[in-house]
Each structure stands twice: as C-alpha cells, then as structure tokens.
CSV table of C-alpha atoms and ligand atoms in Angstrom, one decimal:
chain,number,residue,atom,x,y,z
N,579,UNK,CA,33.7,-5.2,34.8
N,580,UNK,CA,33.0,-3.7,31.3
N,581,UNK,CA,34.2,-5.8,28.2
N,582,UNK,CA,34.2,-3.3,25.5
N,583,UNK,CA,34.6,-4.6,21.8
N,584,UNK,CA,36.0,-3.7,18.6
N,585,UNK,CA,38.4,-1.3,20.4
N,586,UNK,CA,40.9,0.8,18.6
N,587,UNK,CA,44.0,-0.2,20.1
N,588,UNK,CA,46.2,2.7,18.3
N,589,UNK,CA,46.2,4.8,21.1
N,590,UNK,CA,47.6,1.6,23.1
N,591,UNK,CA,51.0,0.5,21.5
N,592,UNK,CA,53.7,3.3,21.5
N,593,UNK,CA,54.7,2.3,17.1
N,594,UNK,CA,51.0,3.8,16.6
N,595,UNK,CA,50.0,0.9,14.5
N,596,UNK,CA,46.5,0.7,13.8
N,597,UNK,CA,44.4,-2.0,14.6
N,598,UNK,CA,41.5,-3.2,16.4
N,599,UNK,CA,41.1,-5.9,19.4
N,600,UNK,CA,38.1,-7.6,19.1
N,601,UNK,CA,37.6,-7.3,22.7
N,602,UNK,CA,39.6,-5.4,25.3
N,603,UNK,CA,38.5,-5.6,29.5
N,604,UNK,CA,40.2,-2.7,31.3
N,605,UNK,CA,42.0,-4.8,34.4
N,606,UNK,CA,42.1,-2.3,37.8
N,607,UNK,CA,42.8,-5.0,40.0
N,608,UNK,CA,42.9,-8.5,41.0
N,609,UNK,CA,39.1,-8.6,41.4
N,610,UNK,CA,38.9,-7.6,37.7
N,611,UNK,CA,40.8,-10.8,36.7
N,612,UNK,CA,38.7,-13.2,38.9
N,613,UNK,CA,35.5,-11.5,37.4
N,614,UNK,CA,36.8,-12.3,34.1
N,615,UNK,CA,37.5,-15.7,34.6
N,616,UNK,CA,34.2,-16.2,35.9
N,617,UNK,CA,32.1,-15.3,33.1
N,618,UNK,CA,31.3,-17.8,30.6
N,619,UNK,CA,31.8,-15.6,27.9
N,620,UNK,CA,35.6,-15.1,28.4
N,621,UNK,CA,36.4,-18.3,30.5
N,622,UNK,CA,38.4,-20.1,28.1
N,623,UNK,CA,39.1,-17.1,25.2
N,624,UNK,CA,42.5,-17.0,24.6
N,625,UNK,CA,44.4,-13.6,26.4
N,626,UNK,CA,46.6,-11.7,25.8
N,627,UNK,CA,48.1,-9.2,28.0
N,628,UNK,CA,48.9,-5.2,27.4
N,629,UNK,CA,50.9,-3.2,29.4
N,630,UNK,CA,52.1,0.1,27.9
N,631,UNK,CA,51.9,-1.2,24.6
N,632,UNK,CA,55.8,-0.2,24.1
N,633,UNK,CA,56.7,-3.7,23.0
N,634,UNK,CA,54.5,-4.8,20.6
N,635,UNK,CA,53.9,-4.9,16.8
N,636,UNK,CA,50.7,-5.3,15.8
N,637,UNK,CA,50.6,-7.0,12.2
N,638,UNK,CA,46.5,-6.8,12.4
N,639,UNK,CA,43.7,-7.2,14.2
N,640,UNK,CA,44.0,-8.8,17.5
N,641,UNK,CA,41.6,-11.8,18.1
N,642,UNK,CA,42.5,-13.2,21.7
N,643,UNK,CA,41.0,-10.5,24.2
N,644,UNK,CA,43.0,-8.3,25.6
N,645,UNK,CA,43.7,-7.6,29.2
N,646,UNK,CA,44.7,-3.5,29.1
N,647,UNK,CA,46.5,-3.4,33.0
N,648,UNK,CA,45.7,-0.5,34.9
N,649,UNK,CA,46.4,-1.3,38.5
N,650,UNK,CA,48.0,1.5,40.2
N,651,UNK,CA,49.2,2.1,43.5
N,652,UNK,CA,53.0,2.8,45.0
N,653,UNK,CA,54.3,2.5,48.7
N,654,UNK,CA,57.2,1.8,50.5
N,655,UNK,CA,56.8,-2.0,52.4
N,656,UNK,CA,59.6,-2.5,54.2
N,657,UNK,CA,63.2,-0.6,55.0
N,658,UNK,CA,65.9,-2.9,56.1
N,659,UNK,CA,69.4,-2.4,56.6
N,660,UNK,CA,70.5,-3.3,52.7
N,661,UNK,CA,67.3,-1.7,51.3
N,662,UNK,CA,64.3,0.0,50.7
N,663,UNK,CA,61.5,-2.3,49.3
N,664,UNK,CA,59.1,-0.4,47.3
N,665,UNK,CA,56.3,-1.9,45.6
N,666,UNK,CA,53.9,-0.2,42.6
N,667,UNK,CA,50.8,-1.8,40.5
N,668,UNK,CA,51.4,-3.0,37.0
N,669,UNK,CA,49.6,-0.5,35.7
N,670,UNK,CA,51.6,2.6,36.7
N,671,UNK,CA,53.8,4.3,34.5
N,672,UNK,CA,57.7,3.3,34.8
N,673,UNK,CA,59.3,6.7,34.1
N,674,UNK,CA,56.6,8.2,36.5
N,675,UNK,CA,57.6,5.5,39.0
N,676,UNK,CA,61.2,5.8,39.2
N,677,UNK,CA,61.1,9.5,39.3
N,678,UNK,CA,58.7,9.4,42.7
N,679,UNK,CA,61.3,6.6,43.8
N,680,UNK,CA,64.0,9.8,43.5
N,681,UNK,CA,61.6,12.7,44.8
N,682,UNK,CA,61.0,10.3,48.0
N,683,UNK,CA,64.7,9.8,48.5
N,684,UNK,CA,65.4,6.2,47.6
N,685,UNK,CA,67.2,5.9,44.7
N,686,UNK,CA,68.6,3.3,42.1
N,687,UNK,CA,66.3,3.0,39.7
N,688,UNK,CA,67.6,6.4,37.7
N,689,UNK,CA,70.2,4.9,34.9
N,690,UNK,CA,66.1,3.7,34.0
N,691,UNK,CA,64.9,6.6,33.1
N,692,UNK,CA,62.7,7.3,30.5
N,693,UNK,CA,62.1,3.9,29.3
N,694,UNK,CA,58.6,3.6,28.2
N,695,UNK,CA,55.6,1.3,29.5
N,696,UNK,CA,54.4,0.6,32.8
N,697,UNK,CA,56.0,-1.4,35.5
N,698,UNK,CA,54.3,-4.6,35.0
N,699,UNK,CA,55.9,-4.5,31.7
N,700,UNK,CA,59.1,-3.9,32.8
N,701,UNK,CA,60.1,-7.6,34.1
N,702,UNK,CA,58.7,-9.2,31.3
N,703,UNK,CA,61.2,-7.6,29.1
N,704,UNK,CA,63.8,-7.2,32.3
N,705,UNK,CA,64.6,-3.6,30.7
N,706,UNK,CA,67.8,-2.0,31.0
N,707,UNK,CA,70.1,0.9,30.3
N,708,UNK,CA,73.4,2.4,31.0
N,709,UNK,CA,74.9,-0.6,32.8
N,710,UNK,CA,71.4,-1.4,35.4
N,711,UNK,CA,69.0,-4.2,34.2
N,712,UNK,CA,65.5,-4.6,36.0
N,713,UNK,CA,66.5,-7.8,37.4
N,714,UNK,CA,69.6,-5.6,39.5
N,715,UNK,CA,67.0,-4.3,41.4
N,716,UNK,CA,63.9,-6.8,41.4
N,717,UNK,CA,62.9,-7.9,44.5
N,718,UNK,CA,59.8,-10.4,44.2
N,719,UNK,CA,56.2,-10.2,42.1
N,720,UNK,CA,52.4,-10.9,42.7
N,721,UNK,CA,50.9,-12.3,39.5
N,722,UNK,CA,47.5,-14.0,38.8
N,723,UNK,CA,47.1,-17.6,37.2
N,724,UNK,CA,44.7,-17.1,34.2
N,725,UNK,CA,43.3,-20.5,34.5
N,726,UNK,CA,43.1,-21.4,38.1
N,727,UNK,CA,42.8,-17.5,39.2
N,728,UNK,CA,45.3,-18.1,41.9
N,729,UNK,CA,48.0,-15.3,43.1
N,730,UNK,CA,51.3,-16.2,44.0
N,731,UNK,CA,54.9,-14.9,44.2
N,732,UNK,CA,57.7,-15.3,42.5
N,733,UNK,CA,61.4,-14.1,43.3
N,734,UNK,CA,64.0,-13.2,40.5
N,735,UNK,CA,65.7,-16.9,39.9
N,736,UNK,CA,61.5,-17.6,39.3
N,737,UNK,CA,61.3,-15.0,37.1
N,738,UNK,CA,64.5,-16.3,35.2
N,739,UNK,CA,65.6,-13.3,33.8
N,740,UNK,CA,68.2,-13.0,30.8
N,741,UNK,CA,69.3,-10.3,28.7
N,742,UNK,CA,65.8,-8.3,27.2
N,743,UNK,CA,64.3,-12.0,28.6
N,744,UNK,CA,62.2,-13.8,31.2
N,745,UNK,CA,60.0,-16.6,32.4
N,746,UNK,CA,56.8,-14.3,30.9
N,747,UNK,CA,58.2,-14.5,27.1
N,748,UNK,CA,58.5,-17.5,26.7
N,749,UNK,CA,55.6,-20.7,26.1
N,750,UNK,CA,56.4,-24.0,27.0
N,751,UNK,CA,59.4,-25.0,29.0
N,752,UNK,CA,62.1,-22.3,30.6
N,753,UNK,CA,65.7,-23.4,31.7
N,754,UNK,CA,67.1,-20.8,34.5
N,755,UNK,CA,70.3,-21.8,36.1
N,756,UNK,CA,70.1,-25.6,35.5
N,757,UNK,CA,66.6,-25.8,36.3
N,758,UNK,CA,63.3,-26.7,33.9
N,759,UNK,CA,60.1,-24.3,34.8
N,760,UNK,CA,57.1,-23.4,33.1
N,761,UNK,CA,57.1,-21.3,30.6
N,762,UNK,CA,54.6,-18.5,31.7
N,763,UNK,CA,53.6,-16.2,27.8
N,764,UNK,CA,49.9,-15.5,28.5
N,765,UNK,CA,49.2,-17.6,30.8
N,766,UNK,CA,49.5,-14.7,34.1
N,767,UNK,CA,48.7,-11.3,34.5
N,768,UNK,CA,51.6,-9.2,36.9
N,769,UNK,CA,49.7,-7.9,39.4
N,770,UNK,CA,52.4,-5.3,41.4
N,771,UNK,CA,56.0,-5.9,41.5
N,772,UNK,CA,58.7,-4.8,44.7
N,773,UNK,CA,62.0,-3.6,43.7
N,774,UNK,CA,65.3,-3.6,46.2
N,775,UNK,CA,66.9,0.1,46.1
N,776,UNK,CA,70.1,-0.7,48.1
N,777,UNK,CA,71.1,1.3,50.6
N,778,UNK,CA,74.2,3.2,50.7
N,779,UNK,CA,73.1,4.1,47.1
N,780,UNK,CA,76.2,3.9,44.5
N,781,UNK,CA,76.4,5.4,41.0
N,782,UNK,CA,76.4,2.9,38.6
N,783,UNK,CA,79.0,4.2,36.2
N,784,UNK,CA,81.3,3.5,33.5
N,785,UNK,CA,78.9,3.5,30.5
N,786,UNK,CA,80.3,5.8,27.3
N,787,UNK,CA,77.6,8.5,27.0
N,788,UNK,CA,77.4,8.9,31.1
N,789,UNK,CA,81.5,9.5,31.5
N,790,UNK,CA,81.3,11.8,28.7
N,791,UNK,CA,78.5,13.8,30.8
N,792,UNK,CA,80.7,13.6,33.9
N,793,UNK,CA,83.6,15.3,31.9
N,794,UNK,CA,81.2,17.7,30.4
N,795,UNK,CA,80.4,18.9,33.8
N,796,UNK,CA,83.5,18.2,35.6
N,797,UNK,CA,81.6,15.6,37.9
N,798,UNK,CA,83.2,12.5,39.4
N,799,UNK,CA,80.3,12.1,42.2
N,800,UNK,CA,77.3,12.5,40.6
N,801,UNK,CA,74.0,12.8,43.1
N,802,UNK,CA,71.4,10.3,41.8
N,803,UNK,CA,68.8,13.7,40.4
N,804,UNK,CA,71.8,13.9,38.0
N,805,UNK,CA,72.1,10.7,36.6
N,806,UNK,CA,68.5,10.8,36.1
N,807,UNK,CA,68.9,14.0,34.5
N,808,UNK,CA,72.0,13.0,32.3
N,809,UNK,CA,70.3,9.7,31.7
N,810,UNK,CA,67.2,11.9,30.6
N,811,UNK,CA,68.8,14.1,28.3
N,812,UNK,CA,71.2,10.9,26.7
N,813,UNK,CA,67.9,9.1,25.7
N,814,UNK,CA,65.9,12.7,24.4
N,815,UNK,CA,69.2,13.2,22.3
N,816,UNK,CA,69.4,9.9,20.7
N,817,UNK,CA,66.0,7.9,21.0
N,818,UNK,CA,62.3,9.1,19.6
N,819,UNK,CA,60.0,10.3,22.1
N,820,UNK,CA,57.3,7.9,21.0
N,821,UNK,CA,54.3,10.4,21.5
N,822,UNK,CA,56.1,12.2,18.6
N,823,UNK,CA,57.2,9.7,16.6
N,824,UNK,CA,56.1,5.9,16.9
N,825,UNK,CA,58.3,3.3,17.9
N,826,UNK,CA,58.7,0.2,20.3
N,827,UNK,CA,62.5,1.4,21.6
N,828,UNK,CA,65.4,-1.1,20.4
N,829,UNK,CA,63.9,-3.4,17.7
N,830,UNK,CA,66.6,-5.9,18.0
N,831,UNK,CA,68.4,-7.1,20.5
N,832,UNK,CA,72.5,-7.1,20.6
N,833,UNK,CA,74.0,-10.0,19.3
N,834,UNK,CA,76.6,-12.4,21.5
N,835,UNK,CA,79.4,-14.0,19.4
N,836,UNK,CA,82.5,-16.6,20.1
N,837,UNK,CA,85.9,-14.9,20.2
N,838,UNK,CA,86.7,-16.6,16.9
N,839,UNK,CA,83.1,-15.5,15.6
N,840,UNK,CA,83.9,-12.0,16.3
N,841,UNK,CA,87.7,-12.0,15.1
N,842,UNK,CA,85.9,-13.1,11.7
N,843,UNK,CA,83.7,-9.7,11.8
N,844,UNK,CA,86.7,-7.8,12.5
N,845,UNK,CA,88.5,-8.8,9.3
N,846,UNK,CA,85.5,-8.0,7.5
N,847,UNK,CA,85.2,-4.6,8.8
N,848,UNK,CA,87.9,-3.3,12.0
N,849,UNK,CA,85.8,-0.7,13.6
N,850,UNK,CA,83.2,-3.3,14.7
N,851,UNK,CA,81.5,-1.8,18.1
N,852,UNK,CA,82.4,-4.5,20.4
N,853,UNK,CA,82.1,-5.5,24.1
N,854,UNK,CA,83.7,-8.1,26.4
N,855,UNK,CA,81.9,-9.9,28.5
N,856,UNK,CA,82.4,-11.9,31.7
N,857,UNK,CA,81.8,-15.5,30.1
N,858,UNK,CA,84.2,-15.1,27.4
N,859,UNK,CA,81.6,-14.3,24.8
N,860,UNK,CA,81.2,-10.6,22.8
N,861,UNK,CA,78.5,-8.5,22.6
N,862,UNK,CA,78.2,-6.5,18.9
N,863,UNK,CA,76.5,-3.4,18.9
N,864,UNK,CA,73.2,-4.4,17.0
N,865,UNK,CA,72.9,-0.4,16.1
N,866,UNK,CA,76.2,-0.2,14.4
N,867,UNK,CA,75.6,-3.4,12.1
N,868,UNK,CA,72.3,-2.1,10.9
N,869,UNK,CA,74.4,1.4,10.3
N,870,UNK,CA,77.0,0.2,8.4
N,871,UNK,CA,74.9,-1.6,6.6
N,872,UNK,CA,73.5,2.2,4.6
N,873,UNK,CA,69.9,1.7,6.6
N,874,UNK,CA,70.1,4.6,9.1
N,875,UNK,CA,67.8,7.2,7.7
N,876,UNK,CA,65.8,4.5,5.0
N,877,UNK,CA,62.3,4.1,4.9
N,878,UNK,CA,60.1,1.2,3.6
N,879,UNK,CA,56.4,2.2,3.2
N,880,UNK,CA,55.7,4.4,6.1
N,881,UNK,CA,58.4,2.0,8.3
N,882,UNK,CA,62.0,4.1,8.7
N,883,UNK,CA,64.9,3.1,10.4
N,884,UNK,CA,65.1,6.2,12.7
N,885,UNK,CA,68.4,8.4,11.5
N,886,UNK,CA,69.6,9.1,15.1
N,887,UNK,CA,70.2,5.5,15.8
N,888,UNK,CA,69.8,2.6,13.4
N,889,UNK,CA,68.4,0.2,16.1
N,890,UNK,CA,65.1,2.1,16.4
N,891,UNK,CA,62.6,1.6,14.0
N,892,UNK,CA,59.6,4.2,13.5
N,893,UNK,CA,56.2,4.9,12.5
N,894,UNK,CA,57.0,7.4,10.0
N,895,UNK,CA,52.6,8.4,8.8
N,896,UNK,CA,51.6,8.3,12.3
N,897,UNK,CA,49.5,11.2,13.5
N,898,UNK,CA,50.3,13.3,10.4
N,899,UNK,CA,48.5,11.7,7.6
N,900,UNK,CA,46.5,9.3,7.7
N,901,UNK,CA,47.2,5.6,8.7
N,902,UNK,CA,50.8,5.4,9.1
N,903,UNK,CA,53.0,2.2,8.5
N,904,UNK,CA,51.3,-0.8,9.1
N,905,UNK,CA,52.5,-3.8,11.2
N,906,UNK,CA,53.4,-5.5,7.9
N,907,UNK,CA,54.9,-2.9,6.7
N,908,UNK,CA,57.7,-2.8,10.4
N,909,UNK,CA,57.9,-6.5,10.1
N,910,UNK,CA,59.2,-5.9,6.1
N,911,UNK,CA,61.7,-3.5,6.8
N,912,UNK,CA,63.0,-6.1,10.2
N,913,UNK,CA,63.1,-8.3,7.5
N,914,UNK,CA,65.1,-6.5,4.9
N,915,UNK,CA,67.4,-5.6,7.7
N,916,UNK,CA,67.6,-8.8,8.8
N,917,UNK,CA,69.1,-9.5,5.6
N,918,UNK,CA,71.4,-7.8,4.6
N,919,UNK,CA,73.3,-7.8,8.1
N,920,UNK,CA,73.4,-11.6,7.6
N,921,UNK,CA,74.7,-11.2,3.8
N,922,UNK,CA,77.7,-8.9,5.0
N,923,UNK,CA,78.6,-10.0,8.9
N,924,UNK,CA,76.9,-13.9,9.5
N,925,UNK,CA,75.0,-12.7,12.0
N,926,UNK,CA,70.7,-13.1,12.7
N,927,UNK,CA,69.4,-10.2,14.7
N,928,UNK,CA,66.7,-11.1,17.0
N,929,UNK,CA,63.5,-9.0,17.2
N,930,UNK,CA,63.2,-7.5,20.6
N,931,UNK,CA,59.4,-6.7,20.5
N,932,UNK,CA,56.4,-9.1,20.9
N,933,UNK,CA,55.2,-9.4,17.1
N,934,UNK,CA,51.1,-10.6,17.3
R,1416,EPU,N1,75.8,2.8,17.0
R,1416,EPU,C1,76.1,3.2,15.7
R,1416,EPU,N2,75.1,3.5,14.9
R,1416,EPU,C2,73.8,3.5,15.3
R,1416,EPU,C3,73.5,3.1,16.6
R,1416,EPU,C4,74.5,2.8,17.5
R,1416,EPU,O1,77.3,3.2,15.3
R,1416,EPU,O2,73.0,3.8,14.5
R,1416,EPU,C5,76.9,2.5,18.0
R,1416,EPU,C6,77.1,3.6,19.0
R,1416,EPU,O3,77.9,4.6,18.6
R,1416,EPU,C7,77.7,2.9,20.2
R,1416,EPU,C8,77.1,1.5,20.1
R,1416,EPU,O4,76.6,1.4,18.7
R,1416,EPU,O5,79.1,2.8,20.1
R,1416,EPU,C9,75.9,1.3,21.1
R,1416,EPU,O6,74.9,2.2,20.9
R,1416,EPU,P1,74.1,2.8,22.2
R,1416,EPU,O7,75.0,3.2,23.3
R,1416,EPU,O8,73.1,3.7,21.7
R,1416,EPU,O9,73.4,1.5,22.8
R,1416,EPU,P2,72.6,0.3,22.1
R,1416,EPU,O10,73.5,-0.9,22.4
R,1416,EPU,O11,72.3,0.6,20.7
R,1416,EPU,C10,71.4,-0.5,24.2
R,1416,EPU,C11,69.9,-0.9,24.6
R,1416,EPU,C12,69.1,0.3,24.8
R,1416,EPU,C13,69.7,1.1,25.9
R,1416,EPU,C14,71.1,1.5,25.6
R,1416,EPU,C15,71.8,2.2,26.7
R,1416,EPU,C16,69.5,-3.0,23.5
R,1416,EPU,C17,68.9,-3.8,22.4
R,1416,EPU,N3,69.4,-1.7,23.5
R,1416,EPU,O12,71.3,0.2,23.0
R,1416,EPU,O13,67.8,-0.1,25.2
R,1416,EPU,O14,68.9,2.3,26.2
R,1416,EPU,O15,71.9,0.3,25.3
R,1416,EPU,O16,72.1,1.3,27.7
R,1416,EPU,O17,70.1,-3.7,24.4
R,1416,EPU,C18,65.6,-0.7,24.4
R,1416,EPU,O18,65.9,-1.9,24.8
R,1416,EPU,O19,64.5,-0.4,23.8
R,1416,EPU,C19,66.6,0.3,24.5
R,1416,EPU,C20,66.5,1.5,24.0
C-alpha cells in the first residue's frame, strides 16, 4: 500500500482549511491496516484517523500520519422479525448510505439526512438530527486495534455513546453506565458498522421544523421518502452546503443546565430557547446564545459565524481567493464566542469538532 507524503489535505476536511499531512496511507480495507502496521517505517508513528474530514479543524500541519478510510461496501446481513440489519464500510458516504437504505425499502435512517462524512465517522461523533441519534439505530461495529492489529466487535453500551460523544473521542479512561473502559481516540480504525432499521418503520416526529412541514403540506402520515425529503430541504434552508461554503456542521455542542441554572438565564434574558429533558436537566439552544449575543453574520479574518444560523461557523476565502481562514483563524473566532456568551449567560460552550 502506497504511503504518499506531504499531502494537501484541503480537499479532505469539509472547513477547507489548508494544510498538509506529512504522510497520508489511503486505507481500502482491513489488509491495508495490517500492511501498515507491519512496516517498520510506520509501526510505531503516531495515527490519526480521517473519515470525511467533516469534523475536524486543522490549526496546521498534521504530523501523526494519517489514515484517509476508504472501505466501501453495503449489504443487507440479516432480516429478523424487529429489523433489518444492514451493514456498510467506513469509507462510504452517509447521505449516500441512507438514501440506498430508502431506495431498497428499509427505512429509519432518513431524519439523518444530509449530514456530512462517511459512516465510519458517524459513531464516533453518534450524529443526530430531528429527534434520531446514530446510537437509535446502531446495531454493532468491526474495528481494528492499531497496535495489536486485531479486529473485534463492539455493541452500542461498548461504544458508550452520549450526546455528539463516544468511546472513539475520548483517550484514557471512559465511564458508560457505571462501568470504566478504555478510552479508544486513535488507537482503532472503524472498519464497517451494522445499523438496526426496525421494522414496522414509525415516523419519528414532533421536532419544530418537521411539524411545520406536515402543516405546510397538510400531512399527518408522512411516507419515509418525505421525511427525507423535508429533512433535506430543512437542512439546505438553514445549514451551508459545505462544497460551497466550508464548515464542520454545529461548532458547539448544546449546553445542559440545572433547573435553578436555567431560571438564572431566564431572568437575564426570557425568550431563552429551552428544552426539557427526561433527567430533569435543560437543554439551551447553543445557536440562540451565540445570536443574541450580535455574532450571527460577524467575521474574524476569513472565519464567519454563518448568518443563517449562529452555531455554524464558516470558511469564508475558501475556493474564491486564495487561502481562506486558517485553522487559527476558526479557533479565534470559537474563542471570541466563547467569550462573550460566558460574559452575558455563565455558560462554556463546548467545541463539537476534533481541533488537531
Ligand atoms: N436559533 C436561533 N438563532 C440561531 C440558531 C438557532 O435563535 O442562529 C434557535 C432556533 O430558532 C431554534 C433553536 O435555536 O429555536 C435550535 O435551532 P435548530 O433547530 O437549528 O437546532 P440546533 O439545536 O441549533 C441541533 C444539532 C444539529 C441538528 C439540528 C436538528 C447540535 C449541536 N446541533 O442544532 O446538528 O441538525 O439540531 O436536529 O446538537 C451538527 O451536529 O453538526 C448539526 C448540524
């Protein structure tokens, strides 16, 4: 397998950041990996893994080499009375995934729609939108020790997923339902992963911009090709495609408060966006702190807060003139933001991207 060096990886992360790996091995399959860890050369080189590059801000060159996934390959394994098990290669494309998942007739992946990177990615991360998270429908995942070259299994309490979290983001320790595991950052490549599309399929419903589609078109049973489609058109109206416009998706994550936390942010300001949830605590709409803190529309550098919704920050040079915004450039602007929603409301925003 072909190590290639001083790669450009702007084509490779969805901000359009530009920056070079020192090294970068295209990974096709599970063979690849084992070939790797065989040489001498790359042995014991720190890794770092890429999927669809929708997730990361590069704040320079990247020394550890990287492992660029491209393992395709889709197929139903198994039907059983609750489900259909259907299994794809880390390297294939989510969007393209779950709309094959649709075209072959087993949905409940479409309120996913349109999310970018590739479904090895996607557990890392455990994405979500419009009221499904990965782990809903996660079934179980092959992935390949980097040191020992072994493949094993592991099922969603493995995985320990949380909100925009798992096992795979984290380094040392992980605790998942009571329990200590190894943190597994780096240290694995995700090989194929099998989702559970439950059978009868339900709408999953009751999420602001979908009701308002159902009353535009006077739907109360929506066929799962119109979700996707609604689901679709939602994220082209609010979110940047990023081959247009460079971005990495949500660049914080949604804040939990206490009930006495959040009656605080109400005094401050009433029209707070605010959710319950089922342990008591609240969930804040990240977006609408940043926005009514003035920075929807703002640019620092070539880095903008993008004006259709304040969570989503943007490349705003990319593939016009020149360079574009650097990483350091994203990371000031998180920064500034950062800021100035802990000046006015007490709260920290968390970065939701991988920052290298
Ligand atoms: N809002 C504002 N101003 C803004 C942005 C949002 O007032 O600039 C308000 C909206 O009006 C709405 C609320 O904040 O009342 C929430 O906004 P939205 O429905 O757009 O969802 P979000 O909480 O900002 C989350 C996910 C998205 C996901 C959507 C839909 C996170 C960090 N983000 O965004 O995920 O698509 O819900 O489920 O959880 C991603 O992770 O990259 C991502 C795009």
């Amino acid at each position: 397998m072909l190590v290639e060096k001083n790669v450009p990886l702007q084509p490779f992360n969805t901000f359009h950041i530009v920056a070079r790996a020192h090294a970068l091995a295209r990974i096709t399959s599970e063979a690849d990996v084992r070939a790797l860890l065989a040489d001498p050369e790359w042995t014991n080189e720190p890794k770092f893994v890429l999927g669809g590059g929708s997730n990361v801000v590069l704040t320079g060159d990247v020394k550890p080499l990287v492992l660029k996934v491209d393992i395709g390959g889709r197929r139903l394994v198994d039907e059983t009375a609750k489900a259909y098990i259907v299994e794809a290669g880390a390297g294939e494309v989510w969007h393209d995934f779950v709309a094959w998942t649709l075209q072959q007739g087993w949905p409940g992946l479409e309120n996913l729609a349109l999310i970018p990177g590739t479904v090895g990615a996607a557990p890392v991360q455990n994405i979500g939108a419009y009221g499904v998270e990965l782990q809903d429908r996660f079934e179980s995942l092959d992935a390949i020790d980097l040191q020992t070259g072994q493949v094993f299994t592991l099922n969603a309490a493995q995985c320990a997923f949380g909100y925009r979290d798992s096992v795979f983001k984290h380094g040392g320790t992980v605790t998942s339902g009571g329990q200590q595991t190894l943190g597994l950052k780096d240290r694995v490549v995700i090989l194929r992963v099998r989702f559970a599309l439950p059978k009868p399929w339900k709408p999953v419903l009751g999420y602001a911009d979908i009701d308002k589609k159902m009353a535009e078109h006077q739907c109360t049973q929506p066929t799962p090709q119109q979700l996707f489609d609604w689901v679709c058109a939602i994220r082209r109206a609010k979110l940047p495609d990023p081959a247009v416009v460079g971005n990495a998706g949500s660049f914080f994550k949604n804040p939990t408060v206490t009930p006495e936390q959040c009656a605080d942010i109400i005094a401050r300001d009433p029209k707070v966006v605010h959710y319950y949830l089922d342990d008591g605590r609240i969930k804040l709409a990240a977006g609408w702190l940043i926005d009514s803190c003035g920075w929807k529309g703002k640019t620092v550098g070539q880095a903008g807060v993008y004006e259709k919704q304040a969570l989503v920050l943007v490349n705003r040079g990319a593939g016009t003139d020149g360079l574009g915004a650097t990483g350091g450039e994203v990371m000031t602007l998180a920064k500034a933001i950062q800021t100035s929603v802990y000046e006015r409301f007490g709260i920290l925003l968390e970065p939701e991207p991988v920052v290298l």
